[in-house]
CSV table of C-alpha atoms and ligand atoms in Angstrom, one decimal:
chain,number,residue,atom,x,y,z
M,1127,MET,CA,43.3,2.5,-243.4
M,1128,ASP,CA,41.1,0.1,-241.5
M,1129,ILE,CA,37.5,1.3,-240.9
M,1130,GLY,CA,34.7,-0.5,-239.1
M,1131,ILE,CA,32.8,-1.0,-235.9
M,1132,GLU,CA,34.7,0.2,-232.8
M,1133,LYS,CA,31.8,-0.5,-230.4
M,1134,ILE,CA,28.4,-2.0,-230.7
M,1135,GLY,CA,25.5,-1.8,-228.2
M,1136,PHE,CA,21.9,-3.1,-228.0
M,1137,TYR,CA,18.7,-2.2,-226.2
M,1138,THR,CA,15.3,-3.8,-226.2
M,1139,PRO,CA,12.2,-2.9,-224.1
M,1140,LYS,CA,11.8,-4.4,-220.6
M,1141,GLN,CA,8.5,-6.3,-221.4
M,1142,TYR,CA,7.8,-9.2,-223.7
M,1143,ILE,CA,5.2,-11.7,-224.6
M,1144,ASP,CA,5.6,-15.4,-225.0
M,1145,ILE,CA,5.1,-16.6,-228.6
M,1146,VAL,CA,3.3,-19.8,-227.5
M,1147,GLU,CA,0.8,-17.7,-225.6
M,1148,LEU,CA,0.3,-15.5,-228.6
M,1149,ALA,CA,-0.3,-18.6,-230.8
M,1150,GLN,CA,-2.9,-19.9,-228.3
M,1151,ALA,CA,-4.6,-16.5,-228.1
M,1152,ARG,CA,-4.8,-16.5,-232.0
M,1153,ASN,CA,-6.0,-20.1,-232.2
M,1154,GLN,CA,-2.8,-21.1,-234.1
M,1155,ASP,CA,-0.7,-24.2,-233.6
M,1156,PRO,CA,2.3,-23.0,-231.4
M,1157,ASP,CA,4.7,-25.0,-233.7
M,1158,LYS,CA,3.8,-22.7,-236.5
M,1159,PHE,CA,5.0,-19.7,-234.6
M,1160,THR,CA,8.0,-21.4,-232.9
M,1161,ILE,CA,9.2,-23.6,-235.8
M,1162,GLY,CA,7.4,-22.3,-238.9
M,1163,ILE,CA,8.2,-18.7,-238.1
M,1164,GLY,CA,11.0,-19.3,-235.6
M,1165,GLN,CA,10.3,-17.0,-232.7
M,1166,ASP,CA,10.1,-17.5,-228.9
M,1167,LYS,CA,9.5,-14.1,-227.4
M,1168,GLN,CA,8.4,-10.7,-228.7
M,1169,ALA,CA,9.5,-7.3,-227.2
M,1170,VAL,CA,6.7,-5.0,-226.3
M,1171,PRO,CA,7.7,-1.3,-226.0
M,1172,ALA,CA,6.2,0.8,-223.2
M,1173,VAL,CA,4.0,3.8,-224.1
M,1174,TYR,CA,6.8,6.2,-223.3
M,1175,GLU,CA,9.3,4.3,-225.6
M,1176,ASP,CA,9.9,5.0,-229.3
M,1177,ALA,CA,12.7,5.0,-231.9
M,1178,VAL,CA,14.3,8.0,-230.1
M,1179,THR,CA,14.4,6.6,-226.6
M,1180,MET,CA,15.5,3.2,-227.7
M,1181,ALA,CA,18.3,4.7,-229.8
M,1182,ALA,CA,19.4,6.8,-226.8
M,1183,GLU,CA,19.5,3.6,-224.6
M,1184,ALA,CA,21.6,1.6,-227.1
M,1185,SER,CA,24.0,4.5,-227.8
M,1186,ASN,CA,24.4,5.2,-224.1
M,1187,GLN,CA,25.8,1.7,-223.7
M,1188,ILE,CA,28.8,2.5,-226.0
M,1189,LEU,CA,29.5,6.2,-225.5
M,1190,ASP,CA,31.7,7.9,-222.9
M,1191,SER,CA,33.1,11.4,-222.6
M,1192,ASP,CA,36.2,10.5,-224.6
M,1193,ASN,CA,34.6,9.0,-227.7
M,1194,LYS,CA,31.7,11.5,-227.7
M,1195,SER,CA,34.0,14.4,-228.4
M,1196,ASP,CA,35.3,12.7,-231.5
M,1197,ILE,CA,31.9,12.1,-233.1
M,1198,GLY,CA,31.3,14.1,-236.3
M,1199,LEU,CA,28.3,12.3,-237.7
M,1200,VAL,CA,25.1,11.0,-236.1
M,1201,ILE,CA,22.8,8.9,-238.2
M,1202,VAL,CA,19.6,7.2,-237.1
M,1203,GLY,CA,18.2,4.6,-239.5
M,1204,THR,CA,14.5,4.1,-238.7
M,1205,GLU,CA,11.2,3.4,-240.3
M,1206,SER,CA,9.4,4.2,-237.1
M,1207,SER,CA,10.0,7.9,-237.3
M,1208,VAL,CA,8.4,10.1,-234.7
M,1209,ASP,CA,8.3,13.2,-236.9
M,1210,GLU,CA,7.9,13.8,-240.6
M,1211,SER,CA,10.4,16.7,-240.4
M,1212,LYS,CA,12.8,16.6,-237.5
M,1213,ALA,CA,15.3,13.8,-237.4
M,1214,ALA,CA,15.5,11.4,-234.5
M,1215,ALA,CA,19.3,12.0,-234.4
M,1216,LEU,CA,18.6,15.6,-233.2
M,1217,TYR,CA,17.0,14.4,-230.0
M,1218,LEU,CA,20.0,12.2,-229.5
M,1219,THR,CA,22.4,15.1,-229.6
M,1220,GLU,CA,20.7,16.5,-226.5
M,1221,LEU,CA,19.9,13.3,-224.6
M,1222,LEU,CA,23.5,12.1,-225.0
M,1223,ASN,CA,25.3,15.4,-224.7
M,1224,LEU,CA,26.9,15.2,-228.1
M,1225,PRO,CA,29.0,18.0,-229.5
M,1226,GLU,CA,27.3,20.6,-231.7
M,1227,ASN,CA,29.9,20.3,-234.5
M,1228,VAL,CA,28.2,17.1,-235.9
M,1229,ARG,CA,26.1,16.3,-238.9
M,1230,ALA,CA,22.9,14.7,-237.5
M,1231,PHE,CA,20.1,13.2,-239.6
M,1232,GLU,CA,17.8,10.3,-240.1
M,1233,ILE,CA,17.7,7.8,-242.9
M,1234,LYS,CA,14.7,5.9,-244.1
M,1235,GLU,CA,14.6,2.9,-246.4
M,1236,ALA,CA,12.7,0.2,-244.5
M,1237,CYS,CA,15.1,-2.3,-242.9
M,1238,TYR,CA,18.0,-1.1,-245.1
M,1239,GLY,CA,18.3,2.3,-243.4
M,1240,ALA,CA,21.1,1.4,-240.9
M,1241,THR,CA,23.2,-0.3,-243.6
M,1242,ALA,CA,22.9,2.9,-245.7
M,1243,GLY,CA,24.1,4.8,-242.6
M,1244,LEU,CA,26.9,2.3,-242.0
M,1245,GLN,CA,28.3,2.6,-245.5
M,1246,MET,CA,27.9,6.4,-245.4
M,1247,ALA,CA,29.7,6.4,-242.0
M,1248,LYS,CA,32.5,4.4,-243.6
M,1249,ASN,CA,33.0,7.0,-246.3
M,1250,PHE,CA,32.8,9.8,-243.7
M,1251,VAL,CA,35.6,8.2,-241.7
M,1252,ALA,CA,37.7,7.6,-244.8
M,1253,ALA,CA,37.5,11.4,-245.4
M,1254,HIS,CA,38.0,12.3,-241.7
M,1255,PRO,CA,40.1,9.6,-240.1
M,1256,ASP,CA,40.3,11.4,-236.8
M,1257,LYS,CA,36.5,11.5,-236.5
M,1258,LYS,CA,34.0,8.8,-235.5
M,1259,ALA,CA,30.4,8.3,-236.6
M,1260,LEU,CA,27.5,7.1,-234.5
M,1261,VAL,CA,25.1,4.9,-236.5
M,1262,VAL,CA,21.9,3.8,-234.7
M,1263,ALA,CA,19.3,1.4,-236.0
M,1264,SER,CA,16.0,1.9,-234.0
M,1265,ASP,CA,12.6,0.5,-234.8
M,1266,ILE,CA,9.3,-0.8,-233.5
M,1267,ALA,CA,7.9,-3.4,-235.9
M,1268,ARG,CA,4.1,-3.1,-235.8
M,1269,TYR,CA,1.6,-5.0,-238.0
M,1270,GLY,CA,-1.5,-5.0,-235.8
M,1271,ILE,CA,-3.4,-7.3,-233.5
M,1272,ASN,CA,-4.5,-10.6,-235.1
M,1273,THR,CA,-2.7,-9.9,-238.5
M,1274,PRO,CA,-0.4,-12.5,-240.2
M,1275,GLY,CA,2.5,-10.1,-239.5
M,1276,GLU,CA,1.7,-9.9,-235.7
M,1277,VAL,CA,4.0,-12.9,-234.9
M,1278,THR,CA,6.9,-11.0,-236.6
M,1279,GLN,CA,6.6,-7.8,-234.5
M,1280,GLY,CA,9.4,-6.7,-232.1
M,1281,ALA,CA,11.3,-3.6,-231.0
M,1282,GLY,CA,14.8,-2.5,-230.2
M,1283,SER,CA,17.9,-0.6,-231.2
M,1284,VAL,CA,21.5,-1.3,-232.1
M,1285,ALA,CA,24.1,1.5,-231.9
M,1286,MET,CA,27.4,1.3,-233.6
M,1287,LEU,CA,30.4,3.6,-233.3
M,1288,ILE,CA,32.3,3.6,-236.7
M,1289,SER,CA,35.9,4.7,-236.7
M,1290,SER,CA,39.4,4.2,-238.0
M,1291,GLU,CA,40.1,2.1,-234.9
M,1292,PRO,CA,37.7,-0.9,-235.5
M,1293,LYS,CA,37.9,-3.1,-232.4
M,1294,VAL,CA,35.0,-5.4,-233.3
M,1295,LEU,CA,34.6,-5.6,-237.1
M,1296,LYS,CA,36.5,-4.3,-240.1
M,1297,LEU,CA,34.4,-3.4,-243.1
M,1298,THR,CA,35.9,-4.4,-246.4
M,1299,ASP,CA,35.4,-2.6,-249.7
M,1300,GLN,CA,33.7,-5.6,-251.2
M,1301,THR,CA,30.0,-4.8,-251.5
M,1302,VAL,CA,27.3,-5.2,-254.0
M,1303,TYR,CA,23.8,-3.6,-253.9
M,1304,MET,CA,20.6,-3.2,-255.8
M,1305,SER,CA,17.4,-1.2,-255.7
M,1306,ARG,CA,14.0,-1.9,-257.3
M,1307,ASN,CA,10.6,-0.3,-256.8
M,1308,VAL,CA,8.6,-3.2,-255.3
M,1309,GLY,CA,5.3,-3.2,-253.4
M,1310,ASP,CA,6.1,-5.9,-250.8
M,1311,PHE,CA,5.8,-3.8,-247.7
M,1312,TRP,CA,5.0,-0.2,-246.9
M,1313,ARG,CA,3.6,2.1,-244.2
M,1314,PRO,CA,1.7,5.2,-245.4
M,1315,THR,CA,2.2,8.4,-243.3
M,1316,PHE,CA,-1.4,8.1,-241.8
M,1317,SER,CA,-0.8,4.6,-240.5
M,1318,LYS,CA,0.9,3.3,-237.3
M,1319,THR,CA,1.0,-0.2,-238.6
M,1320,ALA,CA,2.7,-1.6,-241.7
M,1321,PHE,CA,1.0,-3.1,-244.7
M,1322,ALA,CA,2.7,-6.2,-246.2
M,1323,ARG,CA,2.2,-8.7,-249.0
M,1324,GLY,CA,3.8,-11.3,-246.8
M,1325,LYS,CA,4.6,-14.1,-249.1
M,1326,PHE,CA,5.6,-11.7,-251.9
M,1327,SER,CA,8.0,-10.0,-249.5
M,1328,ASN,CA,9.6,-13.4,-248.7
M,1329,GLN,CA,10.0,-14.1,-252.4
M,1330,ILE,CA,11.6,-10.7,-253.1
M,1331,TYR,CA,14.0,-11.0,-250.1
M,1332,ILE,CA,15.2,-14.4,-251.5
M,1333,GLU,CA,15.4,-13.1,-255.0
M,1334,PHE,CA,17.6,-10.2,-253.9
M,1335,PHE,CA,19.8,-12.5,-251.9
M,1336,GLU,CA,20.3,-14.9,-254.9
M,1337,THR,CA,21.0,-12.0,-257.3
M,1338,LEU,CA,23.4,-10.3,-255.0
M,1339,TRP,CA,25.3,-13.5,-254.1
M,1340,ALA,CA,25.7,-14.3,-257.8
M,1341,ARG,CA,27.0,-10.8,-258.4
M,1342,TYR,CA,29.3,-10.9,-255.4
M,1343,GLN,CA,30.9,-14.1,-256.4
M,1344,LYS,CA,31.4,-12.8,-260.0
M,1345,GLU,CA,32.7,-9.4,-259.0
M,1346,PHE,CA,35.1,-10.5,-256.3
M,1347,GLY,CA,35.9,-14.1,-257.4
M,1348,ALA,CA,34.5,-15.3,-254.0
M,1349,THR,CA,33.1,-18.6,-252.9
M,1350,ALA,CA,31.1,-19.7,-249.8
M,1351,ASP,CA,34.4,-21.2,-248.5
M,1352,ASP,CA,35.7,-17.6,-248.0
M,1353,PHE,CA,33.3,-17.0,-245.2
M,1354,LYS,CA,33.0,-18.4,-241.8
M,1355,ALA,CA,29.3,-17.3,-241.6
M,1356,MET,CA,26.6,-15.6,-243.6
M,1357,LEU,CA,24.5,-13.2,-241.6
M,1358,TYR,CA,21.0,-12.1,-242.7
M,1359,HIS,CA,18.4,-9.5,-242.1
M,1360,ILE,CA,16.1,-11.4,-239.7
M,1361,PRO,CA,12.5,-10.1,-239.7
M,1362,TYR,CA,11.7,-13.6,-238.2
M,1363,THR,CA,14.4,-16.2,-237.8
M,1364,LYS,CA,13.0,-18.6,-240.4
M,1365,MET,CA,13.6,-15.9,-243.1
M,1366,GLY,CA,17.4,-16.0,-243.3
M,1367,ALA,CA,17.2,-19.8,-243.3
M,1368,LYS,CA,14.9,-19.7,-246.4
M,1369,ALA,CA,17.4,-17.5,-248.2
M,1370,MET,CA,20.3,-19.8,-247.2
M,1371,ARG,CA,18.4,-22.8,-248.5
M,1372,THR,CA,19.1,-21.4,-252.0
M,1373,LEU,CA,22.8,-22.5,-251.5
M,1374,ASP,CA,21.9,-26.1,-250.8
M,1375,GLY,CA,23.4,-28.3,-253.6
M,1376,LYS,CA,25.4,-25.4,-255.0
M,1377,ILE,CA,28.1,-25.5,-252.3
M,1378,SER,CA,29.7,-28.5,-250.6
M,1379,ALA,CA,27.5,-30.4,-248.1
M,1380,GLU,CA,30.1,-29.7,-245.4
M,1381,LYS,CA,30.1,-26.0,-246.0
M,1382,TYR,CA,26.3,-25.8,-246.1
M,1383,ALA,CA,26.1,-27.7,-242.8
M,1384,GLN,CA,28.7,-25.4,-241.2
M,1385,LEU,CA,26.9,-22.3,-242.4
M,1386,GLN,CA,23.7,-23.6,-240.9
M,1387,THR,CA,25.4,-24.1,-237.6
M,1388,GLU,CA,26.7,-20.5,-237.7
M,1389,TYR,CA,23.3,-19.2,-238.6
M,1390,GLN,CA,21.8,-20.8,-235.4
M,1391,ALA,CA,24.2,-18.7,-233.4
M,1392,SER,CA,23.2,-15.5,-235.3
M,1393,ILE,CA,19.4,-16.0,-234.5
M,1394,LYS,CA,19.7,-16.8,-230.8
M,1395,PHE,CA,19.0,-13.2,-229.7
M,1396,GLY,CA,16.5,-12.5,-232.5
M,1397,ARG,CA,14.3,-15.4,-231.3
M,1398,GLU,CA,14.1,-13.6,-227.9
M,1399,VAL,CA,13.2,-10.2,-229.2
M,1400,GLY,CA,11.5,-10.3,-232.6
M,1401,ASN,CA,11.9,-8.0,-235.6
M,1402,LEU,CA,13.9,-4.8,-235.0
M,1403,TYR,CA,13.4,-3.9,-238.7
M,1404,THR,CA,16.6,-2.1,-239.7
M,1405,GLY,CA,18.5,-3.3,-236.5
M,1406,SER,CA,17.7,-7.0,-237.1
M,1407,LEU,CA,20.8,-7.7,-239.2
M,1408,TYR,CA,23.0,-6.0,-236.6
M,1409,LEU,CA,21.3,-7.8,-233.6
M,1410,GLY,CA,22.1,-11.0,-235.6
M,1411,LEU,CA,25.8,-9.8,-235.8
M,1412,ILE,CA,25.9,-9.3,-232.0
M,1413,SER,CA,24.2,-12.6,-231.4
M,1414,TYR,CA,26.7,-14.3,-233.7
M,1415,LEU,CA,29.8,-12.7,-232.2
M,1416,LEU,CA,28.6,-13.7,-228.6
M,1417,ASN,CA,27.2,-17.1,-229.3
M,1418,SER,CA,29.6,-18.7,-231.8
M,1419,ASP,CA,33.2,-19.9,-231.9
M,1420,VAL,CA,34.1,-17.1,-234.4
M,1421,LYS,CA,37.8,-16.2,-234.3
M,1422,PRO,CA,39.8,-13.0,-235.2
M,1423,ASP,CA,40.4,-12.6,-238.9
M,1424,ASP,CA,37.3,-14.7,-239.8
M,1425,ASN,CA,35.4,-13.3,-242.7
M,1426,LEU,CA,31.6,-12.7,-242.5
M,1427,LEU,CA,29.1,-12.0,-245.3
M,1428,LEU,CA,26.2,-9.7,-244.3
M,1429,PHE,CA,22.9,-9.5,-246.2
M,1430,SER,CA,20.9,-6.4,-245.7
M,1431,TYR,CA,17.4,-6.2,-247.1
M,1432,GLY,CA,14.9,-3.3,-246.9
M,1433,SER,CA,11.5,-3.8,-248.4
M,1434,GLY,CA,10.5,-1.5,-251.1
M,1435,ALA,CA,13.3,-2.6,-252.0
M,1436,VAL,CA,17.0,-2.2,-251.5
M,1437,GLY,CA,19.5,-5.1,-250.8
M,1438,GLU,CA,23.2,-5.0,-250.1
M,1439,LEU,CA,25.6,-7.9,-249.6
M,1440,TYR,CA,29.0,-7.0,-248.0
M,1441,SER,CA,31.8,-8.5,-246.2
M,1442,ALA,CA,33.6,-7.8,-242.9
M,1443,GLU,CA,36.5,-9.2,-240.9
M,1444,VAL,CA,36.4,-10.0,-237.2
M,1445,VAL,CA,39.0,-8.1,-235.2
M,1446,ASP,CA,41.3,-9.6,-232.5
M,1447,GLY,CA,39.9,-8.9,-229.0
M,1448,PHE,CA,36.4,-8.2,-230.3
M,1449,LYS,CA,34.7,-9.6,-227.2
M,1450,ASP,CA,36.6,-7.3,-224.9
M,1451,ASN,CA,35.2,-4.4,-226.8
M,1452,ILE,CA,31.5,-5.5,-226.5
M,1453,ASN,CA,29.7,-4.9,-223.2
M,1454,VAL,CA,28.6,-8.6,-223.0
M,1455,GLN,CA,27.1,-8.2,-219.5
M,1456,ALA,CA,25.0,-5.2,-220.5
M,1457,ILE,CA,23.7,-6.9,-223.6
M,1458,LYS,CA,22.9,-10.1,-221.7
M,1459,SER,CA,21.1,-8.3,-219.0
M,1460,VAL,CA,19.1,-6.3,-221.6
M,1461,ILE,CA,17.8,-9.7,-222.8
M,1462,ASP,CA,17.6,-11.6,-219.6
M,1463,ASP,CA,16.2,-9.0,-217.2
M,1464,ARG,CA,12.8,-8.6,-218.7
M,1465,GLU,CA,9.2,-9.2,-217.5
M,1466,LYS,CA,6.7,-11.4,-219.3
M,1467,ILE,CA,3.3,-9.8,-219.7
M,1468,SER,CA,0.0,-11.4,-220.7
M,1469,ILE,CA,-1.4,-11.2,-224.2
M,1470,SER,CA,-4.3,-9.0,-222.9
M,1471,ASP,CA,-1.8,-6.6,-221.3
M,1472,TYR,CA,0.1,-6.4,-224.6
M,1473,GLU,CA,-3.1,-5.7,-226.5
M,1474,LYS,CA,-3.8,-2.8,-224.1
M,1475,ILE,CA,-0.3,-1.4,-224.5
M,1476,PHE,CA,-0.5,-1.8,-228.2
M,1477,SER,CA,-3.5,0.6,-228.5
M,1478,ASP,CA,-2.3,3.0,-225.8
M,1479,SER,CA,-0.5,6.3,-226.7
M,1480,ILE,CA,0.5,9.6,-225.2
M,1481,GLU,CA,-1.6,12.4,-226.6
M,1482,ASP,CA,-1.0,16.1,-226.9
M,1483,GLY,CA,-1.1,17.7,-223.4
M,1484,GLN,CA,-0.3,14.4,-221.6
M,1485,SER,CA,2.9,13.6,-219.6
M,1486,VAL,CA,4.5,10.5,-218.2
M,1487,ASP,CA,5.2,9.9,-214.5
M,1488,PRO,CA,9.0,9.2,-214.3
M,1489,GLU,CA,8.3,6.7,-211.5
M,1490,THR,CA,6.7,4.3,-214.1
M,1491,VAL,CA,9.8,4.5,-216.4
M,1492,THR,CA,12.1,1.4,-216.4
M,1493,GLY,CA,14.9,2.7,-218.5
M,1494,LYS,CA,16.9,5.9,-218.5
M,1495,PHE,CA,15.4,7.7,-221.5
M,1496,TYR,CA,11.7,8.4,-222.0
M,1497,LEU,CA,9.1,10.5,-223.8
M,1498,LYS,CA,8.3,13.0,-221.0
M,1499,GLU,CA,5.3,14.7,-222.5
M,1500,ILE,CA,3.7,16.0,-225.7
M,1501,LYS,CA,3.2,19.8,-225.6
M,1502,GLU,CA,1.8,21.8,-228.4
M,1503,ASN,CA,2.3,18.6,-230.5
M,1504,GLU,CA,6.0,18.6,-229.8
M,1505,ARG,CA,7.5,15.5,-228.3
M,1506,LEU,CA,9.7,16.3,-225.3
M,1507,TYR,CA,12.2,13.7,-224.1
M,1508,SER,CA,14.0,13.3,-220.8
M,1509,ALA,CA,16.7,11.2,-219.1
M,1510,LYS,CA,16.3,9.9,-215.6
L,410,CAA,N1,4.3,-26.5,-237.5
L,410,CAA,C1,5.4,-26.1,-238.1
L,410,CAA,N2,5.5,-25.2,-239.1
L,410,CAA,C2,4.3,-24.8,-239.6
L,410,CAA,C3,3.1,-25.1,-239.0
L,410,CAA,C4,3.1,-26.1,-237.9
L,410,CAA,N3,2.0,-26.5,-237.3
L,410,CAA,N4,2.1,-24.5,-239.6
L,410,CAA,C5,2.7,-23.7,-240.6
L,410,CAA,N5,4.0,-23.9,-240.5
L,410,CAA,C6,5.0,-23.2,-241.4
L,410,CAA,C7,4.6,-23.1,-242.8
L,410,CAA,O1,4.8,-24.3,-243.5
L,410,CAA,C8,5.5,-21.9,-243.2
L,410,CAA,O2,6.8,-22.4,-243.5
L,410,CAA,P1,7.6,-22.0,-244.9
L,410,CAA,O3,7.6,-20.5,-244.9
L,410,CAA,O4,8.9,-22.7,-244.7
L,410,CAA,O5,6.7,-22.6,-246.0
L,410,CAA,C9,5.6,-21.1,-242.0
L,410,CAA,O6,5.1,-21.9,-240.9
L,410,CAA,C10,4.7,-19.8,-242.1
L,410,CAA,O7,3.4,-20.2,-242.4
L,410,CAA,P2,2.5,-19.4,-243.4
L,410,CAA,O8,3.4,-19.1,-244.6
L,410,CAA,O9,1.2,-20.1,-243.6
L,410,CAA,O10,2.3,-18.1,-242.5
L,410,CAA,P3,1.5,-16.8,-242.7
L,410,CAA,O11,0.7,-16.9,-244.0
L,410,CAA,O12,0.7,-16.7,-241.5
L,410,CAA,O13,2.5,-15.6,-242.9
L,410,CAA,C11,4.5,-14.3,-243.0
L,410,CAA,C12,3.9,-15.7,-242.6
L,410,CAA,C13,4.2,-14.1,-244.5
L,410,CAA,C14,5.9,-14.3,-242.7
L,410,CAA,C15,3.7,-13.2,-242.2
L,410,CAA,O14,4.1,-13.4,-240.8
L,410,CAA,C16,4.1,-11.8,-242.6
L,410,CAA,O15,3.4,-11.2,-243.5
L,410,CAA,N6,5.1,-11.2,-242.0
L,410,CAA,C17,5.5,-9.8,-242.3
L,410,CAA,C18,6.3,-9.7,-243.6
L,410,CAA,C19,7.7,-10.2,-243.4
L,410,CAA,O16,8.3,-10.3,-242.4
L,410,CAA,N7,8.4,-10.5,-244.6
L,410,CAA,C20,9.7,-10.9,-244.6
L,410,CAA,C21,10.5,-10.5,-245.9
L,410,CAA,S1,10.3,-8.7,-246.0
L,410,CAA,C22,11.5,-8.1,-244.9
L,410,CAA,O17,12.4,-8.8,-244.4
L,410,CAA,C23,11.5,-6.7,-244.4
L,410,CAA,C24,10.9,-6.6,-243.0
L,410,CAA,O18,11.6,-6.6,-242.0
L,410,CAA,C25,9.4,-6.6,-242.9
């Protein structure tokens, strides 16, 4: 039985900052941010947006009354959780009118969460071929004003419907993974911003890729020639390129050059948005599918990395007619129809929050789903 992605959707907030303006405000050479880090724009979530509202927006792009009734599993992968107890997936069941006979929960393991959800969904569909699973990656990457990580912030959500009718991507059984307790990046429960040992995190990311690629080749007798493209977790677009550099000299020069060309297609959207944490690999997938000359039956290799750290390297096959099953227009307008804001406005938004007893004027809301109010410390959401 084939299992994989039947539909995939994407949402990012309506406001962004220009990375050159950020560099100027931080007295940095803009080339460091645009070339050295590899970003152009950075999404800025509104005060009423969070992992729940963005997950609802991305999911709403791919769900209809037909496929909703087949859903038996709802997983939200996030490291921007809004509650220590209640799962973001629960809010989704109400906002999206999902059936009650579902398992709904949240997965946390830094940027690996959505991949854990995806693999779990694959197993769920194998056991229940008539059911579908909704897997959503939703995060706000926050390091803080004037920190080294600030240029690698971003926000957004990718929603995937996993079923036995994959119309976008078939997941193969070829996967290798590893876990190790590493202090490269963490966010204690008291903090709204992440702590990172930046250079160390780059090093562990690369080491995990090298280890898993060696293991993948050995276990499955694979070579780079088996893949049209290698897609990476993209916390900033230079990161995947650094990992790919480890292949230089180990594979043919032609293949290496071709993989680099494919990589450029996979980072086009990421340059515009920034880090989605656990959604970054999957935004890279969308970007690749919509901006490359990839063909049905082409094989892709996907590298998922979550600090802390878990890595997984797995393969997938592009399905005939994949573009007809992605709402290209909706995704393009999510990226194109945004408003640039100044660095000082971004700084104000960054420190703003809705407190207990406060509510949001729906007239100020640009999307469909929003945090309506916090009452008795409970977050209450609404759809416009
Ligand atoms: N023109 C062009 N390039 C320039 C330049 C200029 N004027 N000035 C500097 N550069 C280059 C540097 O040479 C460097 O390139 P290499 O990495 O290829 O050597 C690059 O710009 C970055 O410069 P620095 O290393 O000096 O940058 P930094 O010390 O300010 O920090 C960072 C960069 C470590 C990525 C930091 O932004 C950070 O901590 N980010 C958060 C952590 C992170 O994203 N880690 C990624 C792996 S962990 C992960 O993937 C999980 C996750 O999502 C967080």
